[in-house]
PDB file of C-alpha atoms and ligand atoms in Angstrom:
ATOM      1  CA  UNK A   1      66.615  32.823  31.661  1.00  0.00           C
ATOM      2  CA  UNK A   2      66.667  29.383  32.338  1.00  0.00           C
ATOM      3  CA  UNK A   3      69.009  29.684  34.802  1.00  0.00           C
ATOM      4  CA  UNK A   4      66.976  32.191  36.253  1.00  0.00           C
ATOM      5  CA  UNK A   5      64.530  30.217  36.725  1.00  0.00           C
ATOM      6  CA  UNK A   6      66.633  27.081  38.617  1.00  0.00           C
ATOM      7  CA  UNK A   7      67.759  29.548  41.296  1.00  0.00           C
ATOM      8  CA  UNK A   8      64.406  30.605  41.431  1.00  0.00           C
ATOM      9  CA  UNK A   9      63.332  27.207  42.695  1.00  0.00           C
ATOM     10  CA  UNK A  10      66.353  25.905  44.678  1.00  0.00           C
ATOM     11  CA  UNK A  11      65.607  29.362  46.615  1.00  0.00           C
ATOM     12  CA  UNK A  12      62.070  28.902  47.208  1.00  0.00           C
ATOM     13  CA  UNK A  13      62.791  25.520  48.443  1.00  0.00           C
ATOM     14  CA  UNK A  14      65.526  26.208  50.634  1.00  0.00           C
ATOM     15  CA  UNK A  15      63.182  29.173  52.490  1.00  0.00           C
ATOM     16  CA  UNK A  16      59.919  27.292  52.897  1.00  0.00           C
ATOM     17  CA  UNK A  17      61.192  23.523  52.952  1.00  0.00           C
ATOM     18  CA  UNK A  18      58.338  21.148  52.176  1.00  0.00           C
ATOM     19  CA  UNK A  19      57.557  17.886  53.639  1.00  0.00           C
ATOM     20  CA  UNK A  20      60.104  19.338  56.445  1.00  0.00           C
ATOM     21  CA  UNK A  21      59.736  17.543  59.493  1.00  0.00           C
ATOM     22  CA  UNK A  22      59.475  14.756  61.870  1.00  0.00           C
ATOM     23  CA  UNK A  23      57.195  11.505  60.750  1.00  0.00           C
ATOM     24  CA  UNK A  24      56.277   9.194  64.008  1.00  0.00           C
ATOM     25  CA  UNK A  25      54.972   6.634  62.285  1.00  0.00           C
ATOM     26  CA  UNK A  26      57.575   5.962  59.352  1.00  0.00           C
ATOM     27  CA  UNK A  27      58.520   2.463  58.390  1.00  0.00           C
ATOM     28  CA  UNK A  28      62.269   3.535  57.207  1.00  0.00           C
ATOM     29  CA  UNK A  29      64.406   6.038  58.504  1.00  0.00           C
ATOM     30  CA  UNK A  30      68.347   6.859  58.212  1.00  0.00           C
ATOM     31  CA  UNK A  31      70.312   9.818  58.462  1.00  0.00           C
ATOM     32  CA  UNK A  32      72.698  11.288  55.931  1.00  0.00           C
ATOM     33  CA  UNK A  33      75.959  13.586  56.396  1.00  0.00           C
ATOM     34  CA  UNK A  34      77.923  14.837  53.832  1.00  0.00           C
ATOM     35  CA  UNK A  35      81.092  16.274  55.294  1.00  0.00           C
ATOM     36  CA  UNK A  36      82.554  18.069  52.637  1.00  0.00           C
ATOM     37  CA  UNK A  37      80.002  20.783  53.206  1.00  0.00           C
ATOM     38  CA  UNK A  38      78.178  19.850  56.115  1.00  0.00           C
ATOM     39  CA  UNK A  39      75.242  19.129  55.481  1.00  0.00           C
ATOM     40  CA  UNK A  40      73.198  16.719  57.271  1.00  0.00           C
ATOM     41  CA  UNK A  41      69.759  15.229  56.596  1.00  0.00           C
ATOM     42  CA  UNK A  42      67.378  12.758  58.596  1.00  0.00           C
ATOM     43  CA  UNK A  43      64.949  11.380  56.434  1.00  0.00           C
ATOM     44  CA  UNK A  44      61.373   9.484  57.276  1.00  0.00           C
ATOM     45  CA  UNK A  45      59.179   7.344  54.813  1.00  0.00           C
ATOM     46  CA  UNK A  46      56.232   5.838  55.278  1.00  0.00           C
ATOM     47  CA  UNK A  47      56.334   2.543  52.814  1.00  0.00           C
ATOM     48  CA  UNK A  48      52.936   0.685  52.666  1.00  0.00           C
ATOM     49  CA  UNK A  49      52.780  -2.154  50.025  1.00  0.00           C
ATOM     50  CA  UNK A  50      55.827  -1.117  47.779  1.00  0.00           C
ATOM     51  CA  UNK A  51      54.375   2.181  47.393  1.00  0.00           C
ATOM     52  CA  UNK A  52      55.929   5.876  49.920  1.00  0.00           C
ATOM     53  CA  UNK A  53      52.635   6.991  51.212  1.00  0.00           C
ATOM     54  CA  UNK A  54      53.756   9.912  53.322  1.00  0.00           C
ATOM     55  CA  UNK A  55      58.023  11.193  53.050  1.00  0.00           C
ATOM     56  CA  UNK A  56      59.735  13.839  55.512  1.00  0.00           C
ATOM     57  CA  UNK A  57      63.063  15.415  56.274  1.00  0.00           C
ATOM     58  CA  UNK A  58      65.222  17.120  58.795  1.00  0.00           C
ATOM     59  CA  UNK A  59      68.203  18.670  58.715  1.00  0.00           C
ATOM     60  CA  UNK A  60      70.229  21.673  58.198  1.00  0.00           C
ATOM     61  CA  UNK A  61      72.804  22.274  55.951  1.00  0.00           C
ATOM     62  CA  UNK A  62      73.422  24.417  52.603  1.00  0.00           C
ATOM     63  CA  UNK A  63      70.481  26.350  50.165  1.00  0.00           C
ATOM     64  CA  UNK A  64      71.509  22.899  47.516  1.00  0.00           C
ATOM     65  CA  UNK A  65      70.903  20.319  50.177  1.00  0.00           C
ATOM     66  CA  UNK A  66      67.850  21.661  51.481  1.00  0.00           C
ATOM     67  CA  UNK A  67      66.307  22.308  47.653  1.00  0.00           C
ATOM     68  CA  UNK A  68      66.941  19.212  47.241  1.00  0.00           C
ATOM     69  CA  UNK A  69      65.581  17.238  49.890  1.00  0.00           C
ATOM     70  CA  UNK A  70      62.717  19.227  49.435  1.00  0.00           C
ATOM     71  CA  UNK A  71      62.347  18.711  46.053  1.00  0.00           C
ATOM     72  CA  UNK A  72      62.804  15.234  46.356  1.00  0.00           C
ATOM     73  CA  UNK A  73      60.119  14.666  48.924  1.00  0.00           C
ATOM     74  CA  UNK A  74      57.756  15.948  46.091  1.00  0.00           C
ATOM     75  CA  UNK A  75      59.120  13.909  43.516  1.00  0.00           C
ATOM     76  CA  UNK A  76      59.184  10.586  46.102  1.00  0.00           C
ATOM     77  CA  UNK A  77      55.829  10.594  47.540  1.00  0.00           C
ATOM     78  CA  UNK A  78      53.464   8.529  46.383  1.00  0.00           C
ATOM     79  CA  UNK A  79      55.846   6.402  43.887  1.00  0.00           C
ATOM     80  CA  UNK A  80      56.940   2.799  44.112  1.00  0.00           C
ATOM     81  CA  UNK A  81      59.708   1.881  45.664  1.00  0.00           C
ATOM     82  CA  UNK A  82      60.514   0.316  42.010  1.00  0.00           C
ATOM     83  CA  UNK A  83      59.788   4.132  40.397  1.00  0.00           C
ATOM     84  CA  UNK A  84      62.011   5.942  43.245  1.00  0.00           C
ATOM     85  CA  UNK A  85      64.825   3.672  42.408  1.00  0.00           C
ATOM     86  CA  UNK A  86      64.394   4.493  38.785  1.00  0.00           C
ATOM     87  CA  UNK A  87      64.208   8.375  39.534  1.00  0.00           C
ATOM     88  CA  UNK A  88      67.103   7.956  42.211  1.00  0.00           C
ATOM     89  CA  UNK A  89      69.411   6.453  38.995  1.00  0.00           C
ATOM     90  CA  UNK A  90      68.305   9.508  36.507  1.00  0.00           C
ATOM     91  CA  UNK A  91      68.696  12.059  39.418  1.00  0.00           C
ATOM     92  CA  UNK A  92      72.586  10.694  39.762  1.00  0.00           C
ATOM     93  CA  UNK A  93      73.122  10.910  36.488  1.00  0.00           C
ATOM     94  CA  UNK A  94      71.841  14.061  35.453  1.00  0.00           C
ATOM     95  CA  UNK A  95      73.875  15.809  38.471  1.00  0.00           C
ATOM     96  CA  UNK A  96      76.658  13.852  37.572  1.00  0.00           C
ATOM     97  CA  UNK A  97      76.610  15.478  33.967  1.00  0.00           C
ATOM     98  CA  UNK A  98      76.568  11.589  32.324  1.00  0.00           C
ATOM     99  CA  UNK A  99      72.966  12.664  30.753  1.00  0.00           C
ATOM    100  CA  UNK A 100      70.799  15.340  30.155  1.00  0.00           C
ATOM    101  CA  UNK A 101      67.671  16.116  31.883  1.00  0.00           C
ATOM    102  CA  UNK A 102      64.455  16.382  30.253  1.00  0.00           C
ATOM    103  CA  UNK A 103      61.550  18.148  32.530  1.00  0.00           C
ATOM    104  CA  UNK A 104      59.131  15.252  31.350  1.00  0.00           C
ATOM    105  CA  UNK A 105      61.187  12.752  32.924  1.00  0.00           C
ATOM    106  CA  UNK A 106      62.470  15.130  35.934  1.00  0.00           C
ATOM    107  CA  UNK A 107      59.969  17.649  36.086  1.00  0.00           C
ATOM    108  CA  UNK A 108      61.383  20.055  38.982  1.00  0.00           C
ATOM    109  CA  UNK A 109      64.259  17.863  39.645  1.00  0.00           C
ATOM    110  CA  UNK A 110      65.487  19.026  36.251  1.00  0.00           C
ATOM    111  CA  UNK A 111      66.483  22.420  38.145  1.00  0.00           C
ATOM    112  CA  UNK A 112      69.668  20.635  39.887  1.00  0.00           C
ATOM    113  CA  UNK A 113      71.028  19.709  36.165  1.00  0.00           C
ATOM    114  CA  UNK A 114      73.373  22.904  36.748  1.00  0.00           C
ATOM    115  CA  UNK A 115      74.981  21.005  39.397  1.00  0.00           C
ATOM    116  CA  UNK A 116      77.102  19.003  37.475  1.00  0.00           C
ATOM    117  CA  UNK A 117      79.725  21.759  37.073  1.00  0.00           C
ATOM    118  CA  UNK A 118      80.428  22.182  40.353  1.00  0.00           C
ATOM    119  CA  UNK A 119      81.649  18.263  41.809  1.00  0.00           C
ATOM    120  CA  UNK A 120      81.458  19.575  45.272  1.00  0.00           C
ATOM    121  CA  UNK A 121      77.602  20.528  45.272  1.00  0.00           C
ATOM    122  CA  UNK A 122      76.825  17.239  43.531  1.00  0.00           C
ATOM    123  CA  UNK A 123      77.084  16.101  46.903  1.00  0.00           C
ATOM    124  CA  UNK A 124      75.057  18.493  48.481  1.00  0.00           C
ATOM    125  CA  UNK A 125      72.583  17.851  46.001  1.00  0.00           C
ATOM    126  CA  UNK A 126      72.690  13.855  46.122  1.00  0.00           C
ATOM    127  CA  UNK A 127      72.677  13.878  49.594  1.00  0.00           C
ATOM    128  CA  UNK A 128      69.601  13.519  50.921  1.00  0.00           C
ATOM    129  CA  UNK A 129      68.701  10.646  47.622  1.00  0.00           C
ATOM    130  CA  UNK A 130      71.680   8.403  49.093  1.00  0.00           C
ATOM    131  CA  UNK A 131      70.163   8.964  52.797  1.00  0.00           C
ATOM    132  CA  UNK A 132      66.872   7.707  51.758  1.00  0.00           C
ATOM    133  CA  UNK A 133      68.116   4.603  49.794  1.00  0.00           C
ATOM    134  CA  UNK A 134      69.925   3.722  53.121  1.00  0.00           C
ATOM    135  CA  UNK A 135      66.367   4.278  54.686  1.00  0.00           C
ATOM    136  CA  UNK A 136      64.938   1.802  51.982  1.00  0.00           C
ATOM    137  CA  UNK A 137      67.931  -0.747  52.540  1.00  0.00           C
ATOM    138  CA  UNK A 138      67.159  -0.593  56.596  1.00  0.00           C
ATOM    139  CA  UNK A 139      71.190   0.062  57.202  1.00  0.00           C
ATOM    140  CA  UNK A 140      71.295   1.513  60.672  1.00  0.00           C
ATOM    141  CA  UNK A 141      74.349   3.156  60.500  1.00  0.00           C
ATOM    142  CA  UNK A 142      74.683   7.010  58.955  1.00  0.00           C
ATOM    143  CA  UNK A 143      75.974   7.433  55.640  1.00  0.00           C
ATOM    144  CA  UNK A 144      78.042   9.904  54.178  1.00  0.00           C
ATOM    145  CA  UNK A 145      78.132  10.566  50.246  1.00  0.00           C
ATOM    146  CA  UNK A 146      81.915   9.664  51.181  1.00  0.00           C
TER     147      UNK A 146
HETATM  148 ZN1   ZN B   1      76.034  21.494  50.826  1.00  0.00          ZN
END
């Protein structure tokens, strides 16, 4: 049922992408590639005094990638950069199976817990979280989850 109810989600997400697109005016940018699957992901945030007013994406890549760029855009906007960190940290460990998830803490993120038992999508499903740390760390260069 629960289960059910992930797909349900990830699906949704990876149909009608939100926050999908271009933003002109973002402060950090950097683009993500994760070659075991490949997916790729170009991510745009708008950072005004510590805090992501506006967060976009583009890219193609598999239904787990997309969900969860999509799903992260949610989650980012409007949090700290000090809050996005903290969520970036319980998002890696929850997909990484080294904690639970609890939907208070996660809300919709909680949907990519079933990750963890398959190592290659926890790539697809960090992917797009590593690309916009790079963003927040202004490194130039593409990064793979490599
Ligand atoms: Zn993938």
């Amino acid at each position: 049922m629960l289960d059910q109810l992930y797909q349900e989600v990830i699906l949704d997400h990876n149909k009608s992408p939100r926050n999908f697109g271009e933003l002109e005016e973002a402060s950090h940018s950097a683009e993500g590639h994760n070659p075991l699957c490949g997916d790729k992901v170009k991510v745009f945030l708008d950072v005004e005094d510590g805090t992501i007013e506006d967060i976009r994406f583009q890219g193609a890549g598999c239904a787990i990638s997309t969900a969860s760029a999509s799903l992260m855009t949610e989650a980012l906007k409007g949090k700290t950069l000090e809050e996005a960190k903290e969520l970036f940290e319980l998002f890696h460990q929850v997909v990484t199976g080294k904690r639970e998830a609890s939907p208070e803490e996660m809300g919709k993120l909680a949907v990519f817990q079933g990750v963890q038992k398959y190592p290659v999508r926890v790539k697809c499903a960090s992917l797009a979280w590593h690309t916009v740390l790079a963003a927040l760390k202004q490194r130039d260069e593409a990064v793979t989850t490599e």
